[in-house]
Backbone as a printed PyTorch tensor [residue, N CA C, xyz], in Angstrom:
tensor([[[  0.8330,  -1.1880,   0.0000],
         [  0.0000,   0.0000,   0.0000],
         [  0.8710,   1.2430,   0.0000]],

        [[  0.3860,   2.2480,  -0.7060],
         [  1.1060,   3.5140,  -0.7940],
         [  0.2530,   4.5740,  -0.1250]],

        [[  0.8520,   5.3520,   0.7610],
         [  0.1200,   6.4050,   1.4460],
         [  0.2280,   7.6940,   0.6510]],

        [[ -0.9190,   8.2760,   0.3440],
         [ -0.9730,   9.5640,  -0.3400],
         [ -1.8820,  10.4340,   0.5090]],

        [[ -1.2880,  11.3730,   1.2040],
         [ -2.0750,  12.1730,   2.1350],
         [ -2.6520,  11.2560,   3.1950]],

        [[ -3.9670,  11.2940,   3.3830],
         [ -4.6150,  10.4410,   4.3710],
         [ -5.2370,   9.2080,   3.7320]],

        [[ -5.0910,   9.0930,   2.4040],
         [ -5.7020,   7.9730,   1.7080],
         [ -4.6730,   6.8880,   1.4270]],

        [[ -5.1340,   5.6590,   1.4860],
         [ -4.2850,   4.5430,   1.1000],
         [ -4.7350,   4.0950,  -0.2770]],

        [[ -3.7900,   3.9130,  -1.1840],
         [ -4.1200,   3.4630,  -2.5310],
         [ -3.5330,   2.0970,  -2.7740]],

        [[ -4.3080,   1.2750,  -3.3870],
         [ -3.8480,  -0.0340,  -3.7950],
         [ -2.7970,   0.1650,  -4.8850]],

        [[ -1.6870,  -0.5580,  -4.8100],
         [ -0.5930,  -0.3870,  -5.7670],
         [ -1.0490,  -0.6290,  -7.2050]],

        [[ -1.9160,  -1.6100,  -7.4310],
         [ -2.4210,  -1.8970,  -8.7760],
         [ -3.2020,  -0.7010,  -9.3220]],

        [[ -3.9890,  -0.0790,  -8.4660],
         [ -4.7590,   1.1040,  -8.8760],
         [ -3.8200,   2.2510,  -9.2380]],

        [[ -2.7870,   2.4620,  -8.4280],
         [ -1.8150,   3.5250,  -8.6720],
         [ -1.0900,   3.3080,  -9.9960]],

        [[ -0.6510,   2.0540, -10.2390],
         [  0.0460,   1.7310, -11.4870],
         [ -0.8560,   1.9650, -12.6940]],

        [[ -2.1260,   1.6400, -12.5650],
         [ -3.0850,   1.8450, -13.6520],
         [ -3.2250,   3.3430, -13.9620]],

        [[ -3.2920,   4.1520, -12.9270],
         [ -3.4120,   5.5990, -13.1070],
         [ -2.1930,   6.1710, -13.8340]],

        [[ -1.0070,   5.7350, -13.4280],
         [  0.2270,   6.2010, -14.0640],
         [  0.2800,   5.7460, -15.5180]],

        [[ -0.0630,   4.4950, -15.7730],
         [ -0.0540,   3.9570, -17.1300],
         [ -1.0190,   4.7300, -18.0270]],

        [[ -2.2050,   5.0360, -17.5180],
         [ -3.1800,   5.7940, -18.3090],
         [ -2.6570,   7.1960, -18.6270]],

        [[ -2.0150,   7.8290, -17.6630],
         [ -1.4720,   9.1690, -17.8810],
         [ -0.3550,   9.1420, -18.9130]],

        [[  0.4970,   8.1250, -18.8470],
         [  1.6270,   8.0360, -19.7800],
         [  1.1770,   7.7570, -21.2050]],

        [[  0.0310,   7.1150, -21.3740],
         [ -0.4810,   6.8410, -22.7220],
         [ -0.8270,   8.1320, -23.4690]],

        [[ -1.0950,   9.1830, -22.7310],
         [ -1.4480,  10.4640, -23.3440],
         [ -0.2190,  11.2470, -23.7970]],

        [[  0.9500,  10.8440, -23.3460],
         [  2.1870,  11.5650, -23.6480],
         [  2.7540,  11.1120, -24.9900]],

        [[  3.1150,  12.0790, -25.8110],
         [  3.7160,  11.8270, -27.1140],
         [  5.0640,  12.5460, -27.1790]],

        [[  5.9180,  12.0660, -28.0440],
         [  7.2030,  12.7190, -28.3070],
         [  7.2360,  13.0670, -29.7790]],

        [[  7.4170,  14.3490, -30.0700],
         [  7.5450,  14.8080, -31.4560],
         [  9.0070,  15.1850, -31.6960]],

        [[  9.6330,  14.5130, -32.6340],
         [ 11.0250,  14.7760, -32.9730],
         [ 11.0490,  15.8400, -34.0650]],

        [[ 11.6020,  17.0020, -33.7530],
         [ 11.6920,  18.0810, -34.7340],
         [ 12.8980,  17.9180, -35.6490]],

        [[ 13.6600,  16.8630, -35.4190],
         [ 14.8080,  16.5800, -36.2740],
         [ 16.1120,  17.0680, -35.6860]],

        [[ 17.1660,  16.8390, -36.4420],
         [ 18.4950,  17.2540, -36.0080],
         [ 18.6250,  18.7480, -36.2280]],

        [[ 18.5750,  19.4820, -35.1240],
         [ 18.6630,  20.9430, -35.1680],
         [ 19.9060,  21.4330, -34.4230]],

        [[ 20.9130,  20.5280, -34.2870],
         [ 22.1100,  20.8830, -33.5270],
         [ 21.6960,  21.4000, -32.1420]],

        [[ 20.9790,  20.5580, -31.4090],
         [ 20.2770,  20.9340, -30.1850],
         [ 21.1190,  21.6800, -29.1550]],

        [[ 22.3100,  21.2050, -28.8770],
         [ 23.1210,  21.8420, -27.8360],
         [ 23.5200,  23.2490, -28.2580]],

        [[ 23.9830,  23.3940, -29.5010],
         [ 24.3420,  24.7170, -30.0190],
         [ 23.1100,  25.6110, -30.1160]],

        [[ 21.9830,  25.0130, -30.5130],
         [ 20.7450,  25.7750, -30.6270],
         [ 20.3430,  26.3490, -29.2710]],

        [[ 20.3690,  25.5150, -28.2470],
         [ 19.9940,  25.9800, -26.9070],
         [ 20.8840,  27.1370, -26.4630]],

        [[ 22.1850,  27.0140, -26.7230],
         [ 23.1240,  28.0710, -26.3380],
         [ 22.9210,  29.3570, -27.1410]],

        [[ 22.3550,  29.2390, -28.3360],
         [ 22.1770,  30.4120, -29.1980],
         [ 20.9130,  31.2060, -28.8750]],

        [[ 20.0170,  30.6460, -28.0920],
         [ 18.7680,  31.3440, -27.7570],
         [ 19.0360,  32.2500, -26.5550]],

        [[ 18.8440,  33.5680, -26.7250],
         [ 19.1060,  34.4790, -25.6130],
         [ 18.1010,  34.2730, -24.4790]],

        [[ 18.4990,  34.6080, -23.2810],
         [ 17.6080,  34.4710, -22.1260],
         [ 16.3400,  35.3080, -22.3440]],

        [[ 16.5320,  36.5390, -22.7990],
         [ 15.3950,  37.4270, -23.0660],
         [ 15.5490,  37.9870, -24.4680]],

        [[ 14.3980,  38.2360, -25.1010],
         [ 14.3860,  38.7570, -26.4660],
         [ 13.2210,  39.7300, -26.5810]],

        [[ 13.4690,  40.9150, -27.1150],
         [ 12.4200,  41.9370, -27.2080],
         [ 11.2760,  41.5210, -28.1300]],

        [[ 11.5220,  40.5520, -29.0000],
         [ 10.4960,  40.0740, -29.9370],
         [  9.6920,  38.9020, -29.3660]],

        [[  9.9640,  38.5220, -28.1200],
         [  9.2450,  37.4110, -27.5120],
         [  9.7480,  36.0520, -27.9440]],

        [[ 11.0390,  35.9790, -28.3050],
         [ 11.6090,  34.7220, -28.7930],
         [ 12.7650,  34.2330, -27.9280]],

        [[ 12.8210,  34.6320, -26.6840],
         [ 13.9210,  34.2240, -25.8220],
         [ 13.6230,  32.9420, -25.0650]],

        [[ 14.6150,  32.4760, -24.3170],
         [ 14.4780,  31.2440, -23.5350],
         [ 13.3700,  31.3820, -22.4960]],

        [[ 13.2670,  32.5720, -21.8910],
         [ 12.1960,  32.7830, -20.9110],
         [ 10.8230,  32.6560, -21.5670]],

        [[ 10.6950,  33.1280, -22.8050],
         [  9.4300,  33.0090, -23.5380],
         [  9.1280,  31.5420, -23.8360]],

        [[ 10.1500,  30.8050, -24.2170],
         [  9.9960,  29.3820, -24.4960],
         [  9.5740,  28.6310, -23.2270]],

        [[ 10.2030,  28.9640, -22.1150],
         [  9.8690,  28.3120, -20.8470],
         [  8.4550,  28.6810, -20.3890]],

        [[  8.0450,  29.9160, -20.6560],
         [  6.6850,  30.3390, -20.3100],
         [  5.6680,  29.5210, -21.1030]],

        [[  5.9280,  29.3100, -22.3820],
         [  5.0450,  28.4950, -23.2230],
         [  5.0280,  27.0440, -22.7510]],

        [[  6.1920,  26.5260, -22.3490],
         [  6.2530,  25.1590, -21.8210],
         [  5.2890,  25.0170, -20.6360]],

        [[  5.3470,  25.9780, -19.7540],
         [  4.5090,  25.9290, -18.5520],
         [  3.0320,  26.0730, -18.9040]],

        [[  2.6930,  27.0180, -19.7820],
         [  1.3080,  27.2350, -20.1810],
         [  0.6910,  25.9980, -20.8220]],

        [[  1.4660,  25.3240, -21.6590],
         [  0.9380,  24.2040, -22.4360],
         [  1.2180,  22.8300, -21.8150]],

        [[  1.9800,  22.7980, -20.7420],
         [  2.4120,  21.5240, -20.1490],
         [  3.1350,  20.6660, -21.1850]],

        [[  4.0350,  21.3090, -21.9140],
         [  4.8500,  20.6570, -22.9380],
         [  6.3060,  20.9560, -22.5980]],

        [[  7.1680,  20.0020, -22.8400],
         [  8.5930,  20.1810, -22.5350],
         [  9.4200,  20.1270, -23.8090]],

        [[ 10.3430,  21.0640, -23.9610],
         [ 11.3050,  21.0430, -25.0570],
         [ 12.5460,  20.3320, -24.5340]],

        [[ 13.0060,  19.3230, -25.2760],
         [ 14.1990,  18.5730, -24.8820],
         [ 15.2750,  18.8150, -25.9370]],

        [[ 16.3960,  19.3580, -25.5010],
         [ 17.5570,  19.5610, -26.3660],
         [ 18.4480,  18.3410, -26.1620]],

        [[ 18.2910,  17.3520, -27.0090],
         [ 18.9550,  16.0590, -26.8280],
         [ 20.4030,  16.1140, -27.3220]],

        [[ 21.3200,  15.4370, -26.6180],
         [ 22.7360,  15.4250, -27.0260],
         [ 22.9730,  14.8730, -28.4340]],

        [[ 22.0150,  14.1180, -28.9730],
         [ 22.1570,  13.5830, -30.3300],
         [ 22.0320,  14.6820, -31.3840]],

        [[ 21.6010,  15.8730, -30.9450],
         [ 21.3860,  16.9790, -31.8780],
         [ 19.9160,  17.2150, -32.1660]],

        [[ 19.0860,  16.2580, -31.8210],
         [ 17.6540,  16.3820, -32.0810],
         [ 16.9750,  17.2290, -31.0110]],

        [[ 15.9180,  17.9220, -31.4360],
         [ 15.0790,  18.6700, -30.5150],
         [ 13.7450,  17.9370, -30.4590]],

        [[ 13.2860,  17.6770, -29.2430],
         [ 12.0540,  16.9260, -29.0380],
         [ 11.0500,  17.7850, -28.2940]],

        [[  9.7840,  17.6380, -28.6590],
         [  8.6910,  18.2200, -27.8880],
         [  7.9590,  17.0600, -27.2380]],

        [[  7.7070,  17.1590, -25.9360],
         [  7.0670,  16.0830, -25.1870],
         [  5.8260,  16.6460, -24.5010]],

        [[  4.6860,  15.9960, -24.7630],
         [  3.4330,  16.4340, -24.1430],
         [  2.2570,  15.6910, -24.7260]],

        [[  1.0610,  16.1770, -24.4240],
         [ -0.1400,  15.5560, -24.9610],
         [ -0.2120,  15.7910, -26.4650]],

        [[ -0.6510,  14.7690, -27.1910],
         [ -0.6840,  14.8200, -28.6500],
         [ -1.4710,  16.0240, -29.1630]],

        [[ -2.6250,  16.3010, -28.5740],
         [ -3.4450,  17.4230, -29.0540],
         [ -2.7130,  18.7460, -28.9030]],

        [[ -1.9640,  18.8980, -27.8320],
         [ -1.2090,  20.1390, -27.6380],
         [ -0.0450,  20.2320, -28.6080]],

        [[  0.6060,  19.1050, -28.8690],
         [  1.7310,  19.1130, -29.8030],
         [  1.2710,  19.4800, -31.2100]],

        [[  0.1170,  18.9910, -31.6250],
         [ -0.3410,  19.2320, -32.9970],
         [ -1.0390,  20.5680, -33.1700]],

        [[ -1.6800,  21.0750, -32.1080],
         [ -2.4970,  22.2780, -32.2720],
         [ -2.0070,  23.5190, -31.5510]],

        [[ -1.2010,  23.3760, -30.5190],
         [ -0.8960,  24.5180, -29.6550],
         [  0.5640,  24.9550, -29.6240]],

        [[  1.4470,  24.2260, -30.2570],
         [  2.8890,  24.4920, -30.1150],
         [  3.4920,  25.2970, -31.2590]],

        [[  2.6820,  25.9890, -32.0110],
         [  3.1740,  26.7650, -33.1560],
         [  4.2180,  27.7920, -32.7080]],

        [[  3.9230,  28.5400, -31.6510],
         [  4.8580,  29.5740, -31.1830],
         [  6.1880,  28.9590, -30.7720]],

        [[  6.1300,  27.8410, -30.0610],
         [  7.3650,  27.1750, -29.6260],
         [  8.1760,  26.7170, -30.8330]],

        [[  7.5090,  26.1280, -31.8090],
         [  8.1930,  25.6590, -33.0190],
         [  8.7830,  26.8360, -33.7930]],

        [[  8.0730,  27.9660, -33.8190],
         [  8.5780,  29.1510, -34.5160],
         [  9.8420,  29.6980, -33.8530]],

        [[  9.8610,  29.7180, -32.5200],
         [ 11.0490,  30.1890, -31.7980],
         [ 12.2370,  29.2880, -32.1260]],

        [[ 12.0220,  27.9830, -32.0390],
         [ 13.1030,  27.0330, -32.3220],
         [ 13.5640,  27.1360, -33.7680]],

        [[ 12.6170,  27.2500, -34.6970],
         [ 12.9740,  27.3680, -36.1160],
         [ 13.7440,  28.6490, -36.4070]],

        [[ 13.3340,  29.7340, -35.7760],
         [ 14.0040,  31.0250, -35.9890],
         [ 15.4820,  30.9350, -35.6020]],

        [[ 15.7460,  30.4040, -34.4020],
         [ 17.1370,  30.3450, -33.9590],
         [ 17.9230,  29.2480, -34.6710]],

        [[ 17.2620,  28.2000, -35.1150],
         [ 17.9450,  27.1810, -35.9140],
         [ 18.3680,  27.7850, -37.2490]],

        [[ 17.4830,  28.5790, -37.8420],
         [ 17.7970,  29.2570, -39.1050],
         [ 18.9830,  30.2000, -38.9070]],

        [[ 18.9830,  30.9700, -37.8210],
         [ 20.0990,  31.8860, -37.5540],
         [ 21.3910,  31.1290, -37.2980]],

        [[ 21.3010,  30.0170, -36.5970],
         [ 22.4780,  29.2040, -36.2850],
         [ 23.0810,  28.5940, -37.5450]],

        [[ 22.2230,  28.2390, -38.4910],
         [ 22.7140,  27.6020, -39.7180],
         [ 23.5110,  28.5670, -40.5830]],

        [[ 23.2940,  29.8760, -40.3910],
         [ 24.0520,  30.8810, -41.1400],
         [ 23.6560,  30.9920, -42.5960]],

        [[ 22.5070,  30.4630, -42.9380],
         [ 22.0660,  30.5180, -44.3380],
         [ 21.2140,  31.7490, -44.5570]],

        [[ 21.4610,  32.3820, -45.6830],
         [ 20.6890,  33.5400, -46.0840],
         [ 19.5710,  33.0380, -46.9830]],

        [[ 18.3520,  33.0240, -46.4530],
         [ 17.2140,  32.5060, -47.1960],
         [ 16.9350,  33.3540, -48.4360]],

        [[ 17.1160,  34.6540, -48.3270],
         [ 16.8120,  35.5480, -49.4450],
         [ 17.6940,  35.2650, -50.6630]],

        [[ 18.9590,  34.9460, -50.4340],
         [ 19.8560,  34.7210, -51.5800],
         [ 19.9820,  33.2430, -51.9390]],

        [[ 19.3400,  32.3690, -51.1200],
         [ 19.3970,  30.9360, -51.4060],
         [ 20.6910,  30.2730, -51.0070]],

        [[ 21.5150,  30.9370, -50.1960],
         [ 22.8110,  30.3470, -49.7800],
         [ 22.7430,  29.8090, -48.3930]]])
């Protein structure tokens, strides 16, 4: 038995609750975006609303986590509906700094 506050929960019931919650969690791989360098390139604050603090604020609002994986990939972790419908701003911030990090001039095609 596991004590939670003043209630005792059967371990099987607790495991079922955790399993059900985990089924709702999805991982979206945004691809190899040079994650470690990307994270370092995002300023803490940005006047355009694209800084790390803005990204963290969105994480909290949406209950979604951005993972900068050592493999270079950037992952979004959260409920599937939020990943598909609500994470546009987060993806835009990451894409903006990935584009800047790549050093490519989109206008000239280089």
